[in-house]
PDB file of C-alpha atoms in Angstrom:
ATOM      1  CA  MET A 917      -0.067   0.129   0.127  1.00  0.00           C
ATOM      2  CA  ASN A 918       1.565   3.160  -1.153  1.00  0.00           C
ATOM      3  CA  ARG A 919      -0.636   5.750   0.639  1.00  0.00           C
ATOM      4  CA  ALA A 920       1.974   7.161   3.115  1.00  0.00           C
ATOM      5  CA  LYS A 921       0.464  10.610   3.212  1.00  0.00           C
ATOM      6  CA  GLN A 922      -2.819   9.367   4.241  1.00  0.00           C
ATOM      7  CA  ARG A 923      -1.380   6.835   6.536  1.00  0.00           C
ATOM      8  CA  ASN A 924      -2.700   4.241   4.214  1.00  0.00           C
ATOM      9  CA  SER A 925      -6.252   5.025   5.074  1.00  0.00           C
ATOM     10  CA  PHE A 926      -8.702   2.888   3.153  1.00  0.00           C
ATOM     11  CA  GLY A 927     -10.419   4.878   0.584  1.00  0.00           C
ATOM     12  CA  ASP A 928      -9.959   6.361  -2.901  1.00  0.00           C
ATOM     13  CA  THR A 929      -9.079   3.549  -5.379  1.00  0.00           C
ATOM     14  CA  LEU A 930      -7.272   1.417  -2.706  1.00  0.00           C
ATOM     15  CA  PRO A 931     -10.208  -1.048  -2.386  1.00  0.00           C
ATOM     16  CA  GLU A 932     -10.852  -1.641  -5.997  1.00  0.00           C
ATOM     17  CA  GLU A 933      -7.118  -1.989  -6.489  1.00  0.00           C
ATOM     18  CA  LEU A 934      -6.643  -4.775  -3.947  1.00  0.00           C
ATOM     19  CA  ILE A 935      -9.792  -6.592  -5.291  1.00  0.00           C
ATOM     20  CA  LYS A 936      -8.141  -6.620  -8.655  1.00  0.00           C
ATOM     21  CA  VAL A 937      -4.859  -7.723  -7.262  1.00  0.00           C
ATOM     22  CA  PHE A 938      -6.135 -10.737  -5.296  1.00  0.00           C
ATOM     23  CA  GLU A 939      -8.653 -11.669  -7.968  1.00  0.00           C
ATOM     24  CA  THR A 940      -5.727 -11.564 -10.852  1.00  0.00           C
ATOM     25  CA  ALA A 941      -3.437 -13.620  -8.318  1.00  0.00           C
ATOM     26  CA  ASP A 942      -6.100 -16.186  -7.696  1.00  0.00           C
ATOM     27  CA  ARG A 943      -6.201 -16.693 -11.502  1.00  0.00           C
ATOM     28  CA  ASP A 944      -2.467 -16.769 -12.438  1.00  0.00           C
ATOM     29  CA  ASP A 945      -0.804 -20.135 -12.338  1.00  0.00           C
ATOM     30  CA  HIS A 946       2.458 -18.404 -12.106  1.00  0.00           C
ATOM     31  CA  VAL A 947       1.460 -16.539  -8.550  1.00  0.00           C
ATOM     32  CA  ARG A 948       1.958 -18.937  -5.495  1.00  0.00           C
ATOM     33  CA  VAL A 949       2.003 -16.365  -2.646  1.00  0.00           C
ATOM     34  CA  VAL A 950       0.645 -12.833  -2.204  1.00  0.00           C
ATOM     35  CA  ILE A 951       1.999 -10.442   0.396  1.00  0.00           C
ATOM     36  CA  LEU A 952       0.360  -7.238   1.445  1.00  0.00           C
ATOM     37  CA  THR A 953       2.369  -4.669   3.313  1.00  0.00           C
ATOM     38  CA  ALA A 954       2.794  -0.902   3.746  1.00  0.00           C
ATOM     39  CA  GLU A 955       5.587   1.428   2.073  1.00  0.00           C
ATOM     40  CA  PRO A 956       8.183   1.812   4.560  1.00  0.00           C
ATOM     41  CA  THR A 957       8.005   5.243   5.054  1.00  0.00           C
ATOM     42  CA  ALA A 958       4.293   5.339   5.911  1.00  0.00           C
ATOM     43  CA  PRO A 959       3.518   6.140   9.592  1.00  0.00           C
ATOM     44  CA  ALA A 960       1.023   3.197   9.582  1.00  0.00           C
ATOM     45  CA  TYR A 961       0.218  -0.055   8.379  1.00  0.00           C
ATOM     46  CA  SER A 962      -3.366   1.439   8.011  1.00  0.00           C
ATOM     47  CA  ILE A 963      -5.410   3.947  10.168  1.00  0.00           C
ATOM     48  CA  GLY A 964      -8.632   2.651   8.706  1.00  0.00           C
ATOM     49  CA  THR A 965     -11.268   3.796   6.630  1.00  0.00           C
ATOM     50  CA  ASP A 966     -11.053   7.287   5.067  1.00  0.00           C
ATOM     51  CA  ILE A 967     -14.018   9.038   6.891  1.00  0.00           C
ATOM     52  CA  SER A 968     -15.053  11.494   3.825  1.00  0.00           C
ATOM     53  CA  THR A 969     -15.241   8.315   1.663  1.00  0.00           C
ATOM     54  CA  ALA A 970     -17.052   6.343   4.281  1.00  0.00           C
ATOM     55  CA  MET A 971     -19.857   9.211   4.717  1.00  0.00           C
ATOM     56  CA  ALA A 972     -20.020   9.455   1.035  1.00  0.00           C
ATOM     57  CA  ASP A 973     -20.519   5.776   0.666  1.00  0.00           C
ATOM     58  CA  PHE A 974     -23.396   5.630   3.352  1.00  0.00           C
ATOM     59  CA  SER A 975     -25.211   8.630   1.802  1.00  0.00           C
ATOM     60  CA  ARG A 976     -26.056   6.603  -1.520  1.00  0.00           C
ATOM     61  CA  PRO A 977     -29.671   6.246  -2.174  1.00  0.00           C
ATOM     62  CA  GLU A 978     -30.162   2.712  -1.380  1.00  0.00           C
ATOM     63  CA  GLY A 979     -31.836   0.494   1.198  1.00  0.00           C
ATOM     64  CA  ASP A 980     -29.568  -1.133   4.009  1.00  0.00           C
ATOM     65  CA  THR A 981     -30.283  -4.653   2.644  1.00  0.00           C
ATOM     66  CA  ASP A 982     -28.772  -3.260  -0.803  1.00  0.00           C
ATOM     67  CA  TYR A 983     -25.775  -1.776   0.500  1.00  0.00           C
ATOM     68  CA  ARG A 984     -22.433  -3.509   0.091  1.00  0.00           C
ATOM     69  CA  ASP A 985     -19.449  -2.839   2.641  1.00  0.00           C
ATOM     70  CA  PRO A 986     -16.417  -1.990   0.540  1.00  0.00           C
ATOM     71  CA  GLY A 987     -14.069  -3.693   3.250  1.00  0.00           C
ATOM     72  CA  GLY A 988     -16.197  -6.747   3.037  1.00  0.00           C
ATOM     73  CA  GLN A 989     -15.658  -6.922  -0.536  1.00  0.00           C
ATOM     74  CA  VAL A 990     -11.930  -6.545  -0.128  1.00  0.00           C
ATOM     75  CA  ALA A 991     -12.017  -9.046   2.667  1.00  0.00           C
ATOM     76  CA  SER A 992     -13.798 -11.625   0.432  1.00  0.00           C
ATOM     77  CA  ALA A 993     -11.356 -11.141  -2.327  1.00  0.00           C
ATOM     78  CA  ILE A 994      -8.422 -12.187  -0.146  1.00  0.00           C
ATOM     79  CA  TYR A 995     -10.316 -14.713   1.636  1.00  0.00           C
ATOM     80  CA  ASN A 996     -11.327 -16.335  -1.698  1.00  0.00           C
ATOM     81  CA  CYS A 997      -7.986 -16.045  -3.416  1.00  0.00           C
ATOM     82  CA  ARG A 998      -6.704 -19.844  -3.408  1.00  0.00           C
ATOM     83  CA  LYS A 999      -2.954 -18.854  -3.136  1.00  0.00           C
ATOM     84  CA  ALA A1000      -1.240 -18.448   0.387  1.00  0.00           C
ATOM     85  CA  THR A1001      -1.936 -14.842   1.484  1.00  0.00           C
ATOM     86  CA  ILE A1002       0.185 -13.142   3.862  1.00  0.00           C
ATOM     87  CA  ALA A1003      -0.343  -9.620   5.847  1.00  0.00           C
ATOM     88  CA  ALA A1004       3.033  -8.101   6.678  1.00  0.00           C
ATOM     89  CA  VAL A1005       1.962  -5.549   9.181  1.00  0.00           C
ATOM     90  CA  ASN A1006       4.866  -3.256   9.612  1.00  0.00           C
ATOM     91  CA  GLY A1007       3.034  -0.269  11.414  1.00  0.00           C
ATOM     92  CA  HIS A1008      -0.003   0.523  13.600  1.00  0.00           C
ATOM     93  CA  ALA A1009      -3.423  -0.836  12.380  1.00  0.00           C
ATOM     94  CA  ILE A1010      -6.902   0.631  13.276  1.00  0.00           C
ATOM     95  CA  GLY A1011     -10.471  -0.446  12.186  1.00  0.00           C
ATOM     96  CA  VAL A1012     -10.163  -1.871   8.649  1.00  0.00           C
ATOM     97  CA  GLY A1013      -6.361  -2.063   8.877  1.00  0.00           C
ATOM     98  CA  MET A1014      -7.289  -4.803  11.582  1.00  0.00           C
ATOM     99  CA  THR A1015     -10.324  -6.247   9.662  1.00  0.00           C
ATOM    100  CA  ALA A1016     -10.225  -6.361   5.769  1.00  0.00           C
ATOM    101  CA  LEU A1017      -6.244  -6.060   5.692  1.00  0.00           C
ATOM    102  CA  GLN A1018      -5.549  -8.618   8.216  1.00  0.00           C
ATOM    103  CA  LEU A1019      -8.151 -11.234   9.257  1.00  0.00           C
ATOM    104  CA  PRO A1020      -9.054 -12.693   5.843  1.00  0.00           C
ATOM    105  CA  PHE A1021      -5.454 -13.775   5.332  1.00  0.00           C
ATOM    106  CA  ASP A1022      -3.855 -16.994   5.769  1.00  0.00           C
ATOM    107  CA  PHE A1023      -1.097 -15.735   7.654  1.00  0.00           C
ATOM    108  CA  ARG A1024       0.076 -12.572   9.697  1.00  0.00           C
ATOM    109  CA  PHE A1025       3.386 -11.037  10.678  1.00  0.00           C
ATOM    110  CA  VAL A1026       3.385  -7.922  12.902  1.00  0.00           C
ATOM    111  CA  TRP A1027       5.806  -5.351  14.217  1.00  0.00           C
ATOM    112  CA  GLU A1028       5.934  -5.786  18.176  1.00  0.00           C
ATOM    113  CA  LYS A1029       5.479  -2.026  18.872  1.00  0.00           C
ATOM    114  CA  ALA A1030       2.514  -1.628  16.623  1.00  0.00           C
ATOM    115  CA  LYS A1031      -0.783  -0.270  17.899  1.00  0.00           C
ATOM    116  CA  LEU A1032      -3.947  -2.731  17.225  1.00  0.00           C
ATOM    117  CA  SER A1033      -7.414  -1.503  17.502  1.00  0.00           C
ATOM    118  CA  PHE A1034     -11.032  -2.480  16.433  1.00  0.00           C
ATOM    119  CA  PRO A1035     -12.584   0.845  17.484  1.00  0.00           C
ATOM    120  CA  PHE A1036     -16.032   0.500  16.043  1.00  0.00           C
ATOM    121  CA  ILE A1037     -18.292   0.664  19.045  1.00  0.00           C
ATOM    122  CA  ARG A1038     -16.466   3.859  20.174  1.00  0.00           C
ATOM    123  CA  LEU A1039     -17.431   5.425  16.747  1.00  0.00           C
ATOM    124  CA  GLY A1040     -20.923   4.873  16.859  1.00  0.00           C
ATOM    125  CA  ILE A1041     -20.962   2.037  14.375  1.00  0.00           C
ATOM    126  CA  SER A1042     -20.757  -1.607  14.060  1.00  0.00           C
ATOM    127  CA  PRO A1043     -17.634  -3.870  12.990  1.00  0.00           C
ATOM    128  CA  GLU A1044     -17.402  -4.408   9.066  1.00  0.00           C
ATOM    129  CA  SER A1045     -15.467  -6.434   6.635  1.00  0.00           C
ATOM    130  CA  THR A1046     -16.780  -9.757   7.598  1.00  0.00           C
ATOM    131  CA  SER A1047     -14.813  -9.416  10.948  1.00  0.00           C
ATOM    132  CA  THR A1048     -17.668 -10.643  13.093  1.00  0.00           C
ATOM    133  CA  PHE A1049     -17.461 -13.864  11.151  1.00  0.00           C
ATOM    134  CA  LEU A1050     -13.594 -14.054  10.764  1.00  0.00           C
ATOM    135  CA  LEU A1051     -12.521 -13.128  14.228  1.00  0.00           C
ATOM    136  CA  PRO A1052     -14.332 -15.502  16.359  1.00  0.00           C
ATOM    137  CA  ARG A1053     -13.254 -18.464  14.058  1.00  0.00           C
ATOM    138  CA  LEU A1054      -9.489 -17.257  14.317  1.00  0.00           C
ATOM    139  CA  LEU A1055      -9.381 -16.362  18.065  1.00  0.00           C
ATOM    140  CA  GLY A1056     -12.799 -17.778  19.779  1.00  0.00           C
ATOM    141  CA  HIS A1057     -15.920 -15.982  20.822  1.00  0.00           C
ATOM    142  CA  SER A1058     -14.536 -14.939  24.157  1.00  0.00           C
ATOM    143  CA  ARG A1059     -11.351 -12.933  22.562  1.00  0.00           C
ATOM    144  CA  ALA A1060     -13.440 -11.602  19.938  1.00  0.00           C
ATOM    145  CA  ASN A1061     -15.650 -10.195  22.551  1.00  0.00           C
ATOM    146  CA  SER A1062     -13.028  -8.414  24.335  1.00  0.00           C
ATOM    147  CA  LEU A1063     -11.564  -6.831  21.190  1.00  0.00           C
ATOM    148  CA  LEU A1064     -14.750  -5.913  19.367  1.00  0.00           C
ATOM    149  CA  LEU A1065     -16.731  -5.002  22.468  1.00  0.00           C
ATOM    150  CA  THR A1066     -14.283  -2.856  24.067  1.00  0.00           C
ATOM    151  CA  GLY A1067     -12.930  -0.974  21.181  1.00  0.00           C
ATOM    152  CA  ALA A1068      -9.409  -0.517  22.946  1.00  0.00           C
ATOM    153  CA  THR A1069      -5.937  -0.533  21.844  1.00  0.00           C
ATOM    154  CA  PHE A1070      -3.858  -3.661  22.085  1.00  0.00           C
ATOM    155  CA  SER A1071      -0.310  -4.571  21.796  1.00  0.00           C
ATOM    156  CA  PRO A1072       0.424  -7.684  19.423  1.00  0.00           C
ATOM    157  CA  THR A1073       1.706  -9.375  22.545  1.00  0.00           C
ATOM    158  CA  SER A1074      -1.416  -8.954  24.391  1.00  0.00           C
ATOM    159  CA  PRO A1075      -2.857 -12.610  25.165  1.00  0.00           C
ATOM    160  CA  LEU A1076      -6.107 -11.465  23.399  1.00  0.00           C
ATOM    161  CA  VAL A1077      -4.812 -10.821  20.121  1.00  0.00           C
ATOM    162  CA  SER A1078      -1.360 -12.614  20.102  1.00  0.00           C
ATOM    163  CA  GLY A1079      -2.996 -15.546  18.637  1.00  0.00           C
ATOM    164  CA  LEU A1080      -3.623 -13.971  15.415  1.00  0.00           C
ATOM    165  CA  TYR A1081       0.082 -13.821  14.380  1.00  0.00           C
ATOM    166  CA  HIS A1082       2.569 -16.131  12.780  1.00  0.00           C
ATOM    167  CA  GLU A1083       5.223 -14.138  14.042  1.00  0.00           C
ATOM    168  CA  ILE A1084       5.851 -10.987  16.139  1.00  0.00           C
ATOM    169  CA  ILE A1085       8.684  -9.070  15.202  1.00  0.00           C
ATOM    170  CA  PRO A1086      10.846  -6.733  17.185  1.00  0.00           C
ATOM    171  CA  LYS A1087      12.216  -4.402  14.502  1.00  0.00           C
ATOM    172  CA  ARG A1088       9.599  -2.807  12.001  1.00  0.00           C
ATOM    173  CA  GLU A1089      11.937  -3.087   9.162  1.00  0.00           C
ATOM    174  CA  ASP A1090      12.322  -6.735   9.453  1.00  0.00           C
ATOM    175  CA  VAL A1091       8.774  -7.664   9.193  1.00  0.00           C
ATOM    176  CA  LEU A1092       8.765  -7.740   5.074  1.00  0.00           C
ATOM    177  CA  PRO A1093      12.048  -9.442   4.838  1.00  0.00           C
ATOM    178  CA  VAL A1094      10.922 -12.038   7.478  1.00  0.00           C
ATOM    179  CA  ALA A1095       7.413 -12.295   5.468  1.00  0.00           C
ATOM    180  CA  LEU A1096       9.377 -12.758   2.162  1.00  0.00           C
ATOM    181  CA  ALA A1097      11.572 -15.428   3.667  1.00  0.00           C
ATOM    182  CA  PHE A1098       8.607 -17.378   4.632  1.00  0.00           C
ATOM    183  CA  ALA A1099       6.442 -16.699   1.426  1.00  0.00           C
ATOM    184  CA  LYS A1100       9.670 -18.111  -0.681  1.00  0.00           C
ATOM    185  CA  ASP A1101       9.917 -21.063   1.279  1.00  0.00           C
ATOM    186  CA  ILE A1102       5.927 -22.004   0.658  1.00  0.00           C
ATOM    187  CA  ALA A1103       6.546 -20.990  -3.077  1.00  0.00           C
ATOM    188  CA  THR A1104       9.168 -23.209  -3.560  1.00  0.00           C
ATOM    189  CA  ASN A1105       8.311 -26.049  -1.205  1.00  0.00           C
ATOM    190  CA  THR A1106       4.518 -26.758  -1.644  1.00  0.00           C
ATOM    191  CA  SER A1107       1.952 -27.513  -4.188  1.00  0.00           C
ATOM    192  CA  GLN A1108      -0.421 -24.652  -5.253  1.00  0.00           C
ATOM    193  CA  ILE A1109      -3.270 -27.164  -5.856  1.00  0.00           C
ATOM    194  CA  SER A1110      -2.572 -28.643  -2.416  1.00  0.00           C
ATOM    195  CA  VAL A1111      -2.609 -25.182  -0.955  1.00  0.00           C
ATOM    196  CA  ALA A1112      -6.008 -24.311  -2.560  1.00  0.00           C
ATOM    197  CA  HIS A1113      -7.705 -27.493  -1.640  1.00  0.00           C
ATOM    198  CA  THR A1114      -6.552 -27.310   1.920  1.00  0.00           C
ATOM    199  CA  LYS A1115      -7.732 -23.757   2.175  1.00  0.00           C
ATOM    200  CA  GLY A1116     -11.461 -24.891   0.722  1.00  0.00           C
ATOM    201  CA  LEU A1117     -11.506 -27.713   3.264  1.00  0.00           C
ATOM    202  CA  LEU A1118     -10.739 -24.992   6.106  1.00  0.00           C
ATOM    203  CA  GLN A1119     -13.112 -22.391   4.716  1.00  0.00           C
ATOM    204  CA  HIS A1120     -15.993 -24.809   3.702  1.00  0.00           C
ATOM    205  CA  PRO A1121     -16.082 -27.379   6.124  1.00  0.00           C
ATOM    206  CA  GLY A1122     -19.036 -30.044   6.638  1.00  0.00           C
ATOM    207  CA  GLU A1123     -21.188 -29.735   9.715  1.00  0.00           C
ATOM    208  CA  THR A1124     -20.144 -33.048  11.193  1.00  0.00           C
ATOM    209  CA  ASN A1125     -17.205 -35.054  11.679  1.00  0.00           C
ATOM    210  CA  GLU A1126     -18.567 -37.727   9.413  1.00  0.00           C
ATOM    211  CA  GLN A1127     -19.180 -34.907   6.685  1.00  0.00           C
ATOM    212  CA  ASN A1128     -15.624 -33.797   6.795  1.00  0.00           C
ATOM    213  CA  HIS A1129     -14.413 -37.262   6.483  1.00  0.00           C
ATOM    214  CA  LEU A1130     -16.236 -37.490   3.125  1.00  0.00           C
ATOM    215  CA  LEU A1131     -14.750 -34.253   2.041  1.00  0.00           C
ATOM    216  CA  ASP A1132     -11.342 -35.238   3.186  1.00  0.00           C
ATOM    217  CA  SER A1133     -11.548 -38.429   1.462  1.00  0.00           C
ATOM    218  CA  ARG A1134     -13.056 -37.158  -1.938  1.00  0.00           C
ATOM    219  CA  THR A1135     -10.074 -34.382  -2.261  1.00  0.00           C
ATOM    220  CA  ILE A1136      -6.986 -36.534  -1.062  1.00  0.00           C
ATOM    221  CA  LYS A1137      -8.365 -39.265  -3.716  1.00  0.00           C
ATOM    222  CA  LEU A1138      -8.511 -36.421  -6.545  1.00  0.00           C
ATOM    223  CA  LEU A1139      -5.151 -34.854  -5.588  1.00  0.00           C
ATOM    224  CA  GLY A1140      -3.549 -38.332  -4.469  1.00  0.00           C
ATOM    225  CA  THR A1141      -3.825 -39.521  -8.516  1.00  0.00           C
ATOM    226  CA  GLY A1142      -2.259 -36.366  -9.608  1.00  0.00           C
ATOM    227  CA  GLU A1143       1.243 -35.169 -10.959  1.00  0.00           C
ATOM    228  CA  ASP A1144       2.190 -33.065  -8.072  1.00  0.00           C
ATOM    229  CA  ALA A1145       1.516 -36.261  -5.573  1.00  0.00           C
ATOM    230  CA  ALA A1146       3.937 -38.194  -7.677  1.00  0.00           C
ATOM    231  CA  GLU A1147       6.394 -35.621  -7.867  1.00  0.00           C
ATOM    232  CA  GLY A1148       6.265 -35.336  -3.763  1.00  0.00           C
ATOM    233  CA  ALA A1149       6.952 -39.107  -3.285  1.00  0.00           C
ATOM    234  CA  LEU A1150       9.374 -39.009  -6.005  1.00  0.00           C
ATOM    235  CA  ALA A1151      11.195 -35.986  -4.199  1.00  0.00           C
ATOM    236  CA  ILE A1152      11.320 -37.682  -0.851  1.00  0.00           C
ATOM    237  CA  LYS A1153      12.592 -40.921  -2.518  1.00  0.00           C
ATOM    238  CA  GLU A1154      15.466 -39.086  -4.257  1.00  0.00           C
ATOM    239  CA  ARG A1155      16.079 -36.775  -1.302  1.00  0.00           C
ATOM    240  CA  ARG A1156      15.539 -33.639  -2.936  1.00  0.00           C
ATOM    241  CA  GLY A1157      13.374 -30.515  -3.028  1.00  0.00           C
ATOM    242  CA  PRO A1158      10.084 -30.874  -4.784  1.00  0.00           C
ATOM    243  CA  ARG A1159       9.298 -29.269  -8.328  1.00  0.00           C
ATOM    244  CA  PHE A1160       5.726 -28.827  -8.230  1.00  0.00           C
ATOM    245  CA  ASN A1161       4.361 -27.967 -11.585  1.00  0.00           C
ATOM    246  CA  SER A1162       0.428 -28.748 -11.779  1.00  0.00           C
ATOM    247  CA  PRO A1163      -1.490 -25.638 -12.513  1.00  0.00           C
ATOM    248  CA  LEU A1164      -4.289 -24.854 -10.288  1.00  0.00           C
ATOM    249  CA  SER A1165      -6.308 -23.655 -13.331  1.00  0.00           C
ATOM    250  CA  LYS A1166      -6.593 -27.186 -14.640  1.00  0.00           C
ATOM    251  CA  ASN A1167      -6.783 -28.875 -11.156  1.00  0.00           C
ATOM    252  CA  TRP A1168      -9.594 -27.238  -9.343  1.00  0.00           C
ATOM    253  CA  HIS A1169     -12.374 -29.492  -7.707  1.00  0.00           C
ATOM    254  CA  PRO A1170     -14.644 -27.190  -5.379  1.00  0.00           C
ATOM    255  CA  TRP A1171     -17.683 -28.825  -3.471  1.00  0.00           C
ATOM    256  CA  TRP A1172     -19.613 -25.719  -2.485  1.00  0.00           C
ATOM    257  CA  ARG A1173     -21.813 -23.149  -4.224  1.00  0.00           C
ATOM    258  CA  PRO A1174     -20.532 -19.553  -4.395  1.00  0.00           C
ATOM    259  CA  VAL A1175     -22.792 -16.888  -2.929  1.00  0.00           C
ATOM    260  CA  ASP A1176     -23.596 -13.907  -5.005  1.00  0.00           C
ATOM    261  CA  GLU A1177     -22.683 -10.692  -3.022  1.00  0.00           C
ATOM    262  CA  SER A1178     -23.348  -8.509  -5.825  1.00  0.00           C
ATOM    263  CA  ARG A1179     -25.683  -5.307  -5.069  1.00  0.00           C
ATOM    264  CA  PRO A1180     -29.422  -6.147  -6.260  1.00  0.00           C
ATOM    265  CA  LYS A1181     -30.260  -4.817  -9.534  1.00  0.00           C
ATOM    266  CA  ALA A1182     -32.370  -1.648  -9.583  1.00  0.00           C
ATOM    267  CA  LYS A1183     -35.859  -2.132 -10.272  1.00  0.00           C
ATOM    268  CA  LEU A1184     -37.235  -0.215 -13.239  1.00  0.00           C
TER     269      LEU A1184
END
C-alpha cells in the first residue's frame, strides 16, 4: 500500500485495486503467494477507513439490505484467493487495518510495537469487513468479545490478540523481509493445488465429523492420483526438494456453491 501521506487510509481507489490484485493472483498459475504490506516510510500499516469516503458511501440512495461494505468486498477477495496470502503488518493498524487488511489472510506477521484497535463501538458504528465472522473463528468468541466490544487499543503481545500472528517481530524494518523469506519457502516447497484445496477444506467444512471425512476422502483421492502427488513421493525417495508444476487452473475441484454478493439490480 502506497498511501503514506494518508497513513494508508482505506479509501480512494485502494479497495478496487486490492480486489483486482487478489482476483488476478487467484487466476494466475504463476503466482504462489501474495504479500500485503505498507510502504516503509508510511507512519502506519493502515489507520482505517477514510471518513470522507465512508460518509459519501453511506449517503448513497439505497436500502440497508442493498448496501455492500467495501471492506467486506476486499475481505472476500482476499479470503477467496486460492493462493497463500500473507499480511506483513509493519505499522499501526486501526479499524479496517485490522479487519479487511489482516483477518482474511492465511498468515499474519506483525511489528511488536504496533498499536492495534477495533474501534467501531467507540465511533457509533458496527464492525465491518466480515470481522464478526472471521475473528471468532480465528481467536474464539471470548477473545473476539474482548476486542470488538471494548474498542480498546492492544499490543501484538497481548494474550487477547497474539494468537492472530504467525510471528511477532521486534524490528519494524524486519517485518517484510521475514515475511518474504516465509513466502519463498511456501512458493518453493508446496503444491499450489494442495494449498488451494486445503484452504477450501478449512473454509468450507462439513457440519459434522462424518461430513468432513467424506470431503477429506474425496479431495485426497483427487489429488493423490495427480502429478504433484507423484512428484512429492519421488522427491522424498530421491532426497531432494520437490518441483511442483501442476497448474491450479486445470486441477480445481470445489464442492460448494459460491454466494452472490453483488448489489441487487435496480427495479425499473
